[in-house]
Amino acid sequence: MTLARVPRSVRWVLPCALALVIAALPLSWIPVATVGGFNLQLPYAAALLLGILLWLFPDPLALGLKHLPSAVAPWLVAYLLYLVVLHFGLAGGATKGMILRQVFFLTCGCIFALGIVATGADTRMFRTGGFLALVSFLAVSEVLAWQIGLSWITVIQHLVSSGDLDFVFYQFLKQMFQLVLPSGVEAQASDKNAVAVAILTGLILFRAGHPGDRSDRFGQIVTLLALAILVVLNTRSVLLLAAIALPFAGWIATMREGVRDVGALVLKTLLFFGLMAGGVLVISMDTAAVAMIGERFSFADDSSGNRLGQYAWALARIEENPLWGSGLGTFKGQPVHNLFLGAWMHAGIFAFVLVVFAYLSIVIGWFLFVVRAVTQKGYWVLAVRAEWIAVLPIVPLFRVWISGDSGHPSFVEWTALFAFYGLILTNRIAKADQRVSSVSDPQSRPFVLS
């Protein structure tokens, strides 16, 4: 029940469609159409296209539909129940499309996971899609920048020399976003944040698609490019995520290879700390751009102050009605940027318990995966790199604490999480097929796209 049963002439269709979804992730600010008041962005359209194509390939789709529900049920059922409780908690009040967005994003995430299973987690689609995610954003933004008399080169030069972050957002990114938005819709800072999350997710999927055991030199170059983009976008939470995810992936890779040479391990450790020391020296340099980044990470800016004010306000509202919640509210025009506080404040203690259960289920599943990937030889049989798959859930697990829309995961964050589960499921199926093949037909290779 894999693409091996699909005619050779069309086997490329599903991998290309899945790569297209990855490539479109940083272009969430580009609308395609408006359906019933809901803006259909480019990545959403790509995910729906993948869903339509999966429907046309019933055998590969059936494989995912058979196994995916049980793989995600422990947390997904709890989260869906939370959305039901939230619906009743907000009944009669404003919802700002919050619940509808979550249902749609969950559906698209399931489609993405089913696509991974149907294609057997072909490394080429991750490699191609992840690389195109970076290239597509740079190419589209460069073309739009020309229309406002700017370019990436001029923006970076201005940022390095002046450290003017307001120029990057208000004169470059916001005007660029505004060019493609419908009349009457104003670009927001959240558009920049969504792009940053997508760039990091695309990078992780790109690095995961590196085949073979040799060092990924090209991937390292692309990583530097992606990090440069993230610095310019200057979304603090995503920069912190990158600082956590990249070393963590390297640690897992080292553990999976085994500590055969203590000297090599010591050398890698010293190199890691040397790079950290170099980063400290760079930060201590007296330049406008470095000063701007340092100020952002001092957590003394207006954004940090507003979040602390939000949290205090949300806790006060929870104290007023802890059992049933007090409906949707805003602090200075914005909902609280925290999923757990938002759930309790909006819909009461039961919504909070369901969200916590779903979150802990994901954390436990992720932790068990990391332990197995590091300690169990032969656990991971896919060509996709396990060390990079392990860092995918870090993005949504962290962002729910500080992101907008009441902390609810965005389209990109759900895509990253479902990619994680889709790959685990594909690995499980591949291992089962290997055991069957070793008994019945040693030459059988069910998950190879040829």
PDB file of C-alpha atoms in Angstrom, residues 165-311:
ATOM      1  CA  LEU A 165      14.985  47.745  13.652  1.00  0.00           C
ATOM      2  CA  ASP A 166      12.000  50.006  13.048  1.00  0.00           C
ATOM      3  CA  PHE A 167      13.298  50.609   9.518  1.00  0.00           C
ATOM      4  CA  VAL A 168      13.445  46.857   8.829  1.00  0.00           C
ATOM      5  CA  PHE A 169       9.852  46.297   9.866  1.00  0.00           C
ATOM      6  CA  TYR A 170       8.034  49.537   9.032  1.00  0.00           C
ATOM      7  CA  GLN A 171       9.911  50.625   5.901  1.00  0.00           C
ATOM      8  CA  PHE A 172      10.748  47.214   4.455  1.00  0.00           C
ATOM      9  CA  LEU A 173       8.753  44.220   5.713  1.00  0.00           C
ATOM     10  CA  LYS A 174       5.457  45.938   6.492  1.00  0.00           C
ATOM     11  CA  GLN A 175       5.354  47.807   3.177  1.00  0.00           C
ATOM     12  CA  MET A 176       6.324  44.627   1.339  1.00  0.00           C
ATOM     13  CA  PHE A 177       3.561  42.652   3.065  1.00  0.00           C
ATOM     14  CA  GLN A 178       1.101  45.463   2.363  1.00  0.00           C
ATOM     15  CA  LEU A 179       1.654  45.194  -1.400  1.00  0.00           C
ATOM     16  CA  VAL A 180      -0.085  41.806  -1.585  1.00  0.00           C
ATOM     17  CA  LEU A 181      -2.763  42.265   1.086  1.00  0.00           C
ATOM     18  CA  PRO A 182      -6.372  43.095   0.163  1.00  0.00           C
ATOM     19  CA  SER A 183      -7.530  46.670   0.464  1.00  0.00           C
ATOM     20  CA  GLY A 184      -8.396  47.592   4.039  1.00  0.00           C
ATOM     21  CA  VAL A 185      -6.211  44.884   5.611  1.00  0.00           C
ATOM     22  CA  GLU A 186      -3.142  46.203   7.426  1.00  0.00           C
ATOM     23  CA  ALA A 187       0.080  44.210   7.813  1.00  0.00           C
ATOM     24  CA  GLN A 188       0.904  43.251  11.400  1.00  0.00           C
ATOM     25  CA  ALA A 189       4.079  42.372  13.301  1.00  0.00           C
ATOM     26  CA  SER A 190       2.725  38.825  13.567  1.00  0.00           C
ATOM     27  CA  ASP A 191       3.300  38.457   9.805  1.00  0.00           C
ATOM     28  CA  LYS A 192       7.028  38.827  10.435  1.00  0.00           C
ATOM     29  CA  ASN A 193       6.915  36.346  13.295  1.00  0.00           C
ATOM     30  CA  ALA A 194       5.121  33.765  11.155  1.00  0.00           C
ATOM     31  CA  VAL A 195       7.802  34.093   8.480  1.00  0.00           C
ATOM     32  CA  ALA A 196      10.557  33.573  11.065  1.00  0.00           C
ATOM     33  CA  VAL A 197       8.899  30.417  12.440  1.00  0.00           C
ATOM     34  CA  ALA A 198       8.490  29.099   8.880  1.00  0.00           C
ATOM     35  CA  ILE A 199      12.135  29.797   8.003  1.00  0.00           C
ATOM     36  CA  LEU A 200      13.326  27.823  11.027  1.00  0.00           C
ATOM     37  CA  THR A 201      10.902  24.960  10.335  1.00  0.00           C
ATOM     38  CA  GLY A 202      11.932  24.858   6.672  1.00  0.00           C
ATOM     39  CA  LEU A 203      15.596  24.746   7.735  1.00  0.00           C
ATOM     40  CA  ILE A 204      14.975  21.817  10.103  1.00  0.00           C
ATOM     41  CA  LEU A 205      13.136  19.844   7.397  1.00  0.00           C
ATOM     42  CA  PHE A 206      15.891  20.679   4.899  1.00  0.00           C
ATOM     43  CA  ARG A 207      18.600  19.373   7.223  1.00  0.00           C
ATOM     44  CA  ALA A 208      16.492  16.294   7.980  1.00  0.00           C
ATOM     45  CA  GLY A 209      16.500  15.397   4.294  1.00  0.00           C
ATOM     46  CA  HIS A 210      20.290  15.049   4.013  1.00  0.00           C
ATOM     47  CA  PRO A 211      20.963  11.488   2.812  1.00  0.00           C
ATOM     48  CA  GLY A 212      23.923   9.363   3.809  1.00  0.00           C
ATOM     49  CA  ASP A 213      26.357   9.571   6.697  1.00  0.00           C
ATOM     50  CA  ARG A 214      28.717  12.167   5.269  1.00  0.00           C
ATOM     51  CA  SER A 215      28.893  15.670   6.694  1.00  0.00           C
ATOM     52  CA  ASP A 216      26.237  17.998   5.290  1.00  0.00           C
ATOM     53  CA  ARG A 217      28.466  20.821   4.033  1.00  0.00           C
ATOM     54  CA  PHE A 218      25.784  22.330   1.816  1.00  0.00           C
ATOM     55  CA  GLY A 219      23.343  22.144   4.706  1.00  0.00           C
ATOM     56  CA  GLN A 220      25.753  24.052   6.904  1.00  0.00           C
ATOM     57  CA  ILE A 221      25.965  26.848   4.327  1.00  0.00           C
ATOM     58  CA  VAL A 222      22.169  26.991   4.052  1.00  0.00           C
ATOM     59  CA  THR A 223      21.959  27.051   7.861  1.00  0.00           C
ATOM     60  CA  LEU A 224      24.132  30.173   7.960  1.00  0.00           C
ATOM     61  CA  LEU A 225      21.893  31.775   5.334  1.00  0.00           C
ATOM     62  CA  ALA A 226      18.749  30.921   7.317  1.00  0.00           C
ATOM     63  CA  LEU A 227      20.262  32.261  10.534  1.00  0.00           C
ATOM     64  CA  ALA A 228      21.153  35.513   8.761  1.00  0.00           C
ATOM     65  CA  ILE A 229      17.516  35.868   7.660  1.00  0.00           C
ATOM     66  CA  LEU A 230      16.315  35.188  11.211  1.00  0.00           C
ATOM     67  CA  VAL A 231      18.637  37.860  12.580  1.00  0.00           C
ATOM     68  CA  VAL A 232      17.215  40.406  10.142  1.00  0.00           C
ATOM     69  CA  LEU A 233      13.636  39.383  10.987  1.00  0.00           C
ATOM     70  CA  ASN A 234      14.687  39.666  14.656  1.00  0.00           C
ATOM     71  CA  THR A 235      11.913  37.583  16.179  1.00  0.00           C
ATOM     72  CA  ARG A 236      13.333  36.934  19.628  1.00  0.00           C
ATOM     73  CA  SER A 237      11.512  33.670  20.374  1.00  0.00           C
ATOM     74  CA  VAL A 238      12.584  32.118  17.062  1.00  0.00           C
ATOM     75  CA  LEU A 239      16.216  33.147  17.564  1.00  0.00           C
ATOM     76  CA  LEU A 240      16.095  31.473  20.972  1.00  0.00           C
ATOM     77  CA  LEU A 241      14.552  28.374  19.391  1.00  0.00           C
ATOM     78  CA  ALA A 242      17.348  28.240  16.818  1.00  0.00           C
ATOM     79  CA  ALA A 243      19.937  28.579  19.590  1.00  0.00           C
ATOM     80  CA  ILE A 244      18.352  25.559  21.314  1.00  0.00           C
ATOM     81  CA  ALA A 245      17.460  23.394  18.320  1.00  0.00           C
ATOM     82  CA  LEU A 246      20.725  23.461  16.369  1.00  0.00           C
ATOM     83  CA  PRO A 247      23.061  22.393  19.227  1.00  0.00           C
ATOM     84  CA  PHE A 248      20.465  19.849  20.404  1.00  0.00           C
ATOM     85  CA  ALA A 249      20.394  18.242  16.959  1.00  0.00           C
ATOM     86  CA  GLY A 250      24.180  18.086  16.989  1.00  0.00           C
ATOM     87  CA  TRP A 251      24.174  16.440  20.421  1.00  0.00           C
ATOM     88  CA  ILE A 252      21.676  13.795  19.334  1.00  0.00           C
ATOM     89  CA  ALA A 253      23.719  13.068  16.207  1.00  0.00           C
ATOM     90  CA  THR A 254      26.851  12.609  18.328  1.00  0.00           C
ATOM     91  CA  MET A 255      25.058  10.272  20.732  1.00  0.00           C
ATOM     92  CA  ARG A 256      23.567   8.229  17.897  1.00  0.00           C
ATOM     93  CA  GLU A 257      26.975   7.751  16.324  1.00  0.00           C
ATOM     94  CA  GLY A 258      28.317   6.489  19.637  1.00  0.00           C
ATOM     95  CA  VAL A 259      31.253   7.775  21.640  1.00  0.00           C
ATOM     96  CA  ARG A 260      33.864   5.647  19.913  1.00  0.00           C
ATOM     97  CA  ASP A 261      36.610   8.233  20.233  1.00  0.00           C
ATOM     98  CA  VAL A 262      36.750  10.169  23.491  1.00  0.00           C
ATOM     99  CA  GLY A 263      39.228  12.611  21.958  1.00  0.00           C
ATOM    100  CA  ALA A 264      36.834  13.475  19.145  1.00  0.00           C
ATOM    101  CA  LEU A 265      34.018  14.023  21.636  1.00  0.00           C
ATOM    102  CA  VAL A 266      36.215  16.335  23.717  1.00  0.00           C
ATOM    103  CA  LEU A 267      37.265  18.208  20.568  1.00  0.00           C
ATOM    104  CA  LYS A 268      33.638  18.714  19.508  1.00  0.00           C
ATOM    105  CA  THR A 269      32.760  19.898  23.001  1.00  0.00           C
ATOM    106  CA  LEU A 270      35.629  22.392  23.021  1.00  0.00           C
ATOM    107  CA  LEU A 271      34.632  23.588  19.563  1.00  0.00           C
ATOM    108  CA  PHE A 272      31.063  24.105  20.727  1.00  0.00           C
ATOM    109  CA  PHE A 273      32.142  26.186  23.724  1.00  0.00           C
ATOM    110  CA  GLY A 274      34.621  28.037  21.509  1.00  0.00           C
ATOM    111  CA  LEU A 275      31.776  29.053  19.209  1.00  0.00           C
ATOM    112  CA  MET A 276      29.774  30.214  22.210  1.00  0.00           C
ATOM    113  CA  ALA A 277      32.728  32.292  23.403  1.00  0.00           C
ATOM    114  CA  GLY A 278      33.054  33.750  19.911  1.00  0.00           C
ATOM    115  CA  GLY A 279      29.389  34.682  20.027  1.00  0.00           C
ATOM    116  CA  VAL A 280      29.937  36.501  23.315  1.00  0.00           C
ATOM    117  CA  LEU A 281      32.822  38.441  21.783  1.00  0.00           C
ATOM    118  CA  VAL A 282      30.680  39.415  18.799  1.00  0.00           C
ATOM    119  CA  ILE A 283      27.892  40.568  21.077  1.00  0.00           C
ATOM    120  CA  SER A 284      30.382  42.697  23.011  1.00  0.00           C
ATOM    121  CA  MET A 285      31.415  44.535  19.843  1.00  0.00           C
ATOM    122  CA  ASP A 286      30.402  48.190  19.739  1.00  0.00           C
ATOM    123  CA  THR A 287      28.207  48.254  16.631  1.00  0.00           C
ATOM    124  CA  ALA A 288      24.691  49.537  16.135  1.00  0.00           C
ATOM    125  CA  ALA A 289      23.302  46.209  14.916  1.00  0.00           C
ATOM    126  CA  VAL A 290      24.817  44.221  17.779  1.00  0.00           C
ATOM    127  CA  ALA A 291      23.543  46.785  20.277  1.00  0.00           C
ATOM    128  CA  MET A 292      20.068  46.429  18.830  1.00  0.00           C
ATOM    129  CA  ILE A 293      20.121  42.625  19.163  1.00  0.00           C
ATOM    130  CA  GLY A 294      21.481  42.882  22.698  1.00  0.00           C
ATOM    131  CA  GLU A 295      18.662  45.230  23.635  1.00  0.00           C
ATOM    132  CA  ARG A 296      16.104  42.760  22.300  1.00  0.00           C
ATOM    133  CA  PHE A 297      17.543  39.979  24.461  1.00  0.00           C
ATOM    134  CA  SER A 298      17.700  42.114  27.573  1.00  0.00           C
ATOM    135  CA  PHE A 299      13.911  41.527  27.908  1.00  0.00           C
ATOM    136  CA  ALA A 300      13.555  45.169  28.926  1.00  0.00           C
ATOM    137  CA  ASP A 301      11.681  46.270  25.810  1.00  0.00           C
ATOM    138  CA  ASP A 302       8.021  47.196  25.386  1.00  0.00           C
ATOM    139  CA  SER A 303       7.117  43.731  24.059  1.00  0.00           C
ATOM    140  CA  SER A 304       8.309  42.017  27.245  1.00  0.00           C
ATOM    141  CA  GLY A 305       6.553  44.613  29.382  1.00  0.00           C
ATOM    142  CA  ASN A 306       3.280  44.138  27.512  1.00  0.00           C
ATOM    143  CA  ARG A 307       3.445  40.358  27.943  1.00  0.00           C
ATOM    144  CA  LEU A 308       4.018  40.645  31.686  1.00  0.00           C
ATOM    145  CA  GLY A 309       1.079  43.028  31.848  1.00  0.00           C
ATOM    146  CA  GLN A 310      -1.025  40.518  29.875  1.00  0.00           C
ATOM    147  CA  TYR A 311      -0.174  37.695  32.254  1.00  0.00           C
TER     148      TYR A 311
END
